[in-house]
């Protein structure tokens, strides 16, 4: 059963930016609505309202829609025209294919002075004798009836014959009401029987029988203990029973009544629920992802489908996982093993086989505060794994390797020995002699005695004056 909810109206008001108080046009067709409600409170400015192909049984809660011009209630379960006096601007009313048998109820439309078009085809009243003449004479404001224009001459003739036509219409209405009362009683009785049958089925014994036979139940239990029927056979039998019930329902003849429409709806809902139950049973639990092979070898798995990078240094292996930036760290679980690393991200495993053996106890996992990436640092041990087999070799540094290479080269070098008595070779270190730098002294000035001094005597033992 469908209900008129605020969310339903908003979803159908996208053309008005989901605003419902100023909505002028609303379409709620094919929603399995059984009752007309709330629209007159939420959408006072409605001018066009589509409610066709639902299960509405009564016209109600629309009298406050003063601006309503077009109301479409075709293909519903309406049996009487009522509660439309407040729709002052109503100009077009569509009640095609309903169950209106009280043709005299159209008199309530006399207050709708702007009503120009009316559709009543497909209703029981449309098969009454003098149906059109009665409607034309009762509603003088009408211009079109069932898509056909009303001529002035037709209206004059209908008014002239109205006194004769009205009693005939009343008699036909009474006959229709009696038939409807019988059909309602029969439908109610049938519905009660179906409810009783469903209660019996739900309260049946554990062996599925309508009676309790101890011997039969014991024998059935023993047979079940010996041979358990597979779920596939049970599923097939249920499917056959459902298909048989469905075929029986659709092949059963029935009258076109509001009760038959409701019964069809309930049957379809029941079939849909059964189908959902069967589909839930069919759904198999997804098997867990295989992380370790039968031979004990770890597998590479990336179920979360995230990017990663692996850096292999001489001392450690660094794994960078591009974890989602705004993911909570509590949803991440890291497990470092000597030969592989496993990270569970929201229950999905990421596993990577490492190229070298690492130390799990010394490993660390940190998360970037800017990018959200998970960085796992795993220090290496002194052994490496080659070719997937456990053939270990000692790891050596580059300095050790260079020393080994020099040692091997020195072993293979051949030295040439020369007899110094027969051959002599110069000392290369003394080929070039460095010049000894002596400090430069300033030349002493020579004192030349002047010839003008007559008392000057040159004594060689006296040192010169500086």
XYZ file of C-alpha atoms in Angstrom, residues 75-357:
283
model
C -8.361 4.215 -13.058
C -9.163 4.248 -9.340
C -11.788 2.610 -7.069
C -14.119 5.623 -6.685
C -17.839 4.759 -6.398
C -19.305 8.190 -5.691
C -18.649 11.816 -6.654
C -18.332 13.921 -3.494
C -16.328 16.532 -1.542
C -15.469 18.719 -4.558
C -17.604 21.734 -3.695
C -14.628 23.651 -2.308
C -12.652 23.435 -5.573
C -14.026 26.701 -6.861
C -11.815 26.938 -9.974
C -12.264 23.308 -11.086
C -12.669 23.291 -14.871
C -11.829 19.666 -15.816
C -12.581 16.430 -13.962
C -11.469 13.024 -15.238
C -13.086 9.968 -13.587
C -12.568 7.499 -16.433
C -12.710 3.753 -15.564
C -13.836 3.912 -11.957
C -16.790 2.214 -10.216
C -19.265 5.088 -10.037
C -22.788 3.635 -9.944
C -24.597 6.445 -8.131
C -25.106 8.710 -11.108
C -27.216 11.111 -9.060
C -24.037 12.037 -7.105
C -23.058 14.329 -10.010
C -25.464 16.877 -8.526
C -22.693 17.834 -6.094
C -20.837 19.283 -9.101
C -23.505 21.941 -9.612
C -21.563 24.175 -7.204
C -18.486 24.033 -9.474
C -19.656 26.745 -11.839
C -16.402 26.742 -13.852
C -16.565 23.028 -14.688
C -16.413 22.648 -18.477
C -15.205 19.066 -19.084
C -16.248 15.807 -17.410
C -15.162 12.232 -18.183
C -17.253 9.308 -16.856
C -16.664 6.664 -19.526
C -15.761 3.207 -18.261
C -17.948 3.530 -15.143
C -21.072 1.412 -14.469
C -23.227 4.523 -14.651
C -22.123 5.135 -18.242
C -24.068 2.017 -19.250
C -27.348 3.314 -17.774
C -30.176 4.188 -20.106
C -30.396 7.957 -20.760
C -27.063 8.459 -18.948
C -25.897 11.294 -21.198
C -29.216 13.125 -21.161
C -29.317 13.021 -17.355
C -25.783 14.440 -16.988
C -26.358 17.175 -19.579
C -29.613 18.244 -17.914
C -28.137 18.104 -14.374
C -24.950 20.133 -15.115
C -25.863 23.148 -17.257
C -22.285 24.590 -17.059
C -20.763 21.592 -18.905
C -19.408 22.092 -22.438
C -17.864 18.640 -23.007
C -18.902 15.189 -21.757
C -16.637 12.161 -22.339
C -14.729 14.100 -24.968
C -17.831 14.990 -26.962
C -19.126 18.544 -27.207
C -22.633 19.233 -25.884
C -24.831 20.906 -28.488
C -27.484 23.483 -27.449
C -30.236 21.401 -29.013
C -29.084 18.353 -27.022
C -29.312 20.329 -23.810
C -32.819 21.629 -24.621
C -34.085 18.108 -25.340
C -32.451 16.711 -22.173
C -34.116 19.383 -20.043
C -37.474 18.603 -21.610
C -37.150 14.848 -20.851
C -35.560 15.247 -17.415
C -38.747 14.529 -15.463
C -39.092 11.170 -17.269
C -35.396 10.253 -17.235
C -34.725 10.867 -13.529
C -36.997 8.054 -12.148
C -35.425 5.589 -14.578
C -31.946 6.564 -13.443
C -33.024 6.079 -9.808
C -34.254 2.553 -10.507
C -31.019 1.601 -12.218
C -29.027 2.996 -9.317
C -30.972 0.814 -6.850
C -30.280 -2.310 -8.874
C -26.610 -1.459 -9.040
C -26.425 -0.830 -5.270
C -28.014 -4.242 -4.552
C -25.486 -5.985 -6.781
C -22.629 -4.132 -5.167
C -23.833 -5.102 -1.686
C -23.851 -8.800 -2.661
C -20.401 -8.531 -4.239
C -19.027 -6.842 -1.117
C -20.415 -9.581 1.147
C -18.988 -12.297 -1.072
C -15.584 -10.607 -1.237
C -15.524 -10.159 2.552
C -16.405 -13.809 3.120
C -13.726 -14.932 0.676
C -11.158 -12.715 2.358
C -11.997 -14.176 5.777
C -11.590 -17.717 4.428
C -8.200 -16.880 2.996
C -7.118 -15.442 6.344
C -8.223 -18.628 8.109
C -6.301 -20.784 5.642
C -3.175 -18.719 6.165
C -3.538 -19.050 9.942
C -3.889 -22.831 9.602
C -0.771 -22.984 7.448
C 1.202 -20.897 9.902
C -0.029 -23.025 12.868
C 0.418 -26.384 11.132
C 2.345 -29.242 12.852
C 6.087 -29.602 12.515
C 5.611 -32.291 9.856
C 3.542 -29.937 7.712
C 0.302 -31.918 8.164
C -3.121 -30.664 9.236
C -3.380 -33.359 11.908
C -1.046 -34.818 14.505
C -0.149 -38.470 14.019
C 2.561 -39.632 16.438
C 3.544 -42.716 14.407
C 3.673 -40.738 11.185
C 5.730 -37.973 12.739
C 8.162 -40.426 14.333
C 8.615 -42.286 11.064
C 9.119 -39.031 9.232
C 11.709 -37.940 11.785
C 13.566 -41.240 11.492
C 13.594 -40.996 7.717
C 14.861 -37.433 7.966
C 17.641 -38.539 10.290
C 18.664 -41.263 7.871
C 18.362 -39.384 4.633
C 18.329 -35.597 4.741
C 16.811 -34.032 1.636
C 19.017 -31.368 0.073
C 18.022 -27.718 0.107
C 17.823 -27.683 -3.684
C 14.876 -30.097 -3.765
C 13.053 -28.108 -1.088
C 13.656 -24.914 -3.030
C 12.338 -26.537 -6.228
C 9.185 -27.812 -4.519
C 8.484 -24.390 -3.058
C 9.018 -22.816 -6.413
C 6.597 -25.260 -8.039
C 3.977 -24.604 -5.367
C 4.296 -20.858 -5.812
C 4.061 -21.126 -9.582
C 0.974 -23.343 -9.320
C -0.725 -20.908 -6.930
C 0.142 -18.027 -9.229
C -1.288 -19.752 -12.289
C -4.421 -20.707 -10.384
C -4.948 -17.120 -9.266
C -4.528 -15.583 -12.728
C -6.649 -18.239 -14.478
C -9.516 -17.871 -12.000
C -12.365 -15.755 -13.448
C -13.413 -12.696 -11.451
C -15.541 -9.586 -11.796
C -14.101 -6.133 -12.312
C -14.710 -4.640 -8.875
C -12.728 -2.570 -6.369
C -12.312 -5.709 -4.256
C -10.812 -7.646 -7.170
C -8.320 -4.855 -7.800
C -7.287 -4.867 -4.139
C -7.040 -8.647 -4.183
C -4.785 -8.480 -7.232
C -2.580 -5.951 -5.492
C -2.283 -8.113 -2.372
C -1.465 -11.168 -4.479
C 1.262 -9.292 -6.328
C 2.712 -8.065 -3.028
C 2.671 -11.624 -1.689
C 4.431 -12.933 -4.789
C 6.993 -10.172 -4.551
C 7.719 -10.987 -0.903
C 8.058 -14.701 -1.699
C 10.398 -13.865 -4.533
C 12.501 -11.711 -2.233
C 12.720 -14.538 0.300
C 13.774 -17.017 -2.371
C 16.349 -14.614 -3.741
C 17.773 -14.125 -0.243
C 18.100 -17.890 0.148
C 19.737 -18.147 -3.251
C 22.343 -15.618 -2.284
C 25.410 -17.581 -1.329
C 27.847 -16.304 1.210
C 30.907 -15.044 -0.598
C 33.851 -17.354 0.188
C 36.753 -15.690 1.984
C 39.700 -14.586 -0.091
C 42.530 -17.146 -0.249
C 45.624 -15.540 1.248
C 47.818 -18.604 1.836
C 48.089 -21.372 -0.767
C 47.844 -25.048 0.088
C 51.613 -25.421 -0.039
C 52.004 -22.648 2.564
C 53.096 -19.989 0.089
C 51.713 -16.476 0.623
C 49.835 -14.883 -2.295
C 49.756 -11.311 -3.527
C 46.276 -9.860 -2.929
C 44.931 -6.326 -3.447
C 41.203 -6.560 -2.756
C 40.789 -2.875 -1.755
C 42.347 -1.950 -5.131
C 44.544 0.816 -3.777
C 47.837 2.090 -5.186
C 51.090 1.247 -3.460
C 54.853 1.528 -3.892
C 57.642 -0.706 -2.544
C 61.198 0.517 -1.930
C 63.946 -2.017 -1.273
C 66.980 -0.464 0.430
C 70.067 -2.185 1.796
C 68.836 -2.007 5.375
C 65.025 -1.996 5.128
C 61.954 -2.380 2.929
C 59.469 0.505 2.818
C 55.843 -0.055 1.736
C 53.751 3.041 0.936
C 49.999 2.373 0.745
C 47.750 5.097 -0.689
C 45.049 4.730 1.962
C 42.069 7.045 1.658
C 42.775 10.358 3.337
C 39.655 10.610 5.496
C 39.442 6.948 6.495
C 39.553 6.307 10.228
C 42.752 4.599 11.344
C 40.747 2.169 13.472
C 39.570 0.540 10.238
C 43.162 -0.412 9.319
C 44.950 -3.465 10.720
C 48.622 -4.160 9.903
C 50.278 -7.574 10.247
C 53.977 -7.901 9.347
C 55.394 -11.399 8.895
C 58.990 -12.381 8.027
C 58.151 -13.079 4.376
C 55.011 -11.006 3.716
C 52.964 -8.083 4.992
C 49.180 -8.035 5.336
C 47.003 -4.925 5.766
C 43.245 -5.211 6.400
C 41.438 -2.089 5.125
C 37.780 -2.066 6.177
C 37.873 -5.869 6.285
C 39.440 -6.194 2.814
C 42.895 -7.763 2.705
C 45.962 -6.308 1.048
C 48.853 -8.785 1.089
C 52.270 -8.491 -0.514
C 55.124 -11.004 -0.595
C 58.396 -9.326 0.374
C 61.612 -9.733 -1.659
C 63.688 -10.286 1.506
C 63.118 -11.525 5.022
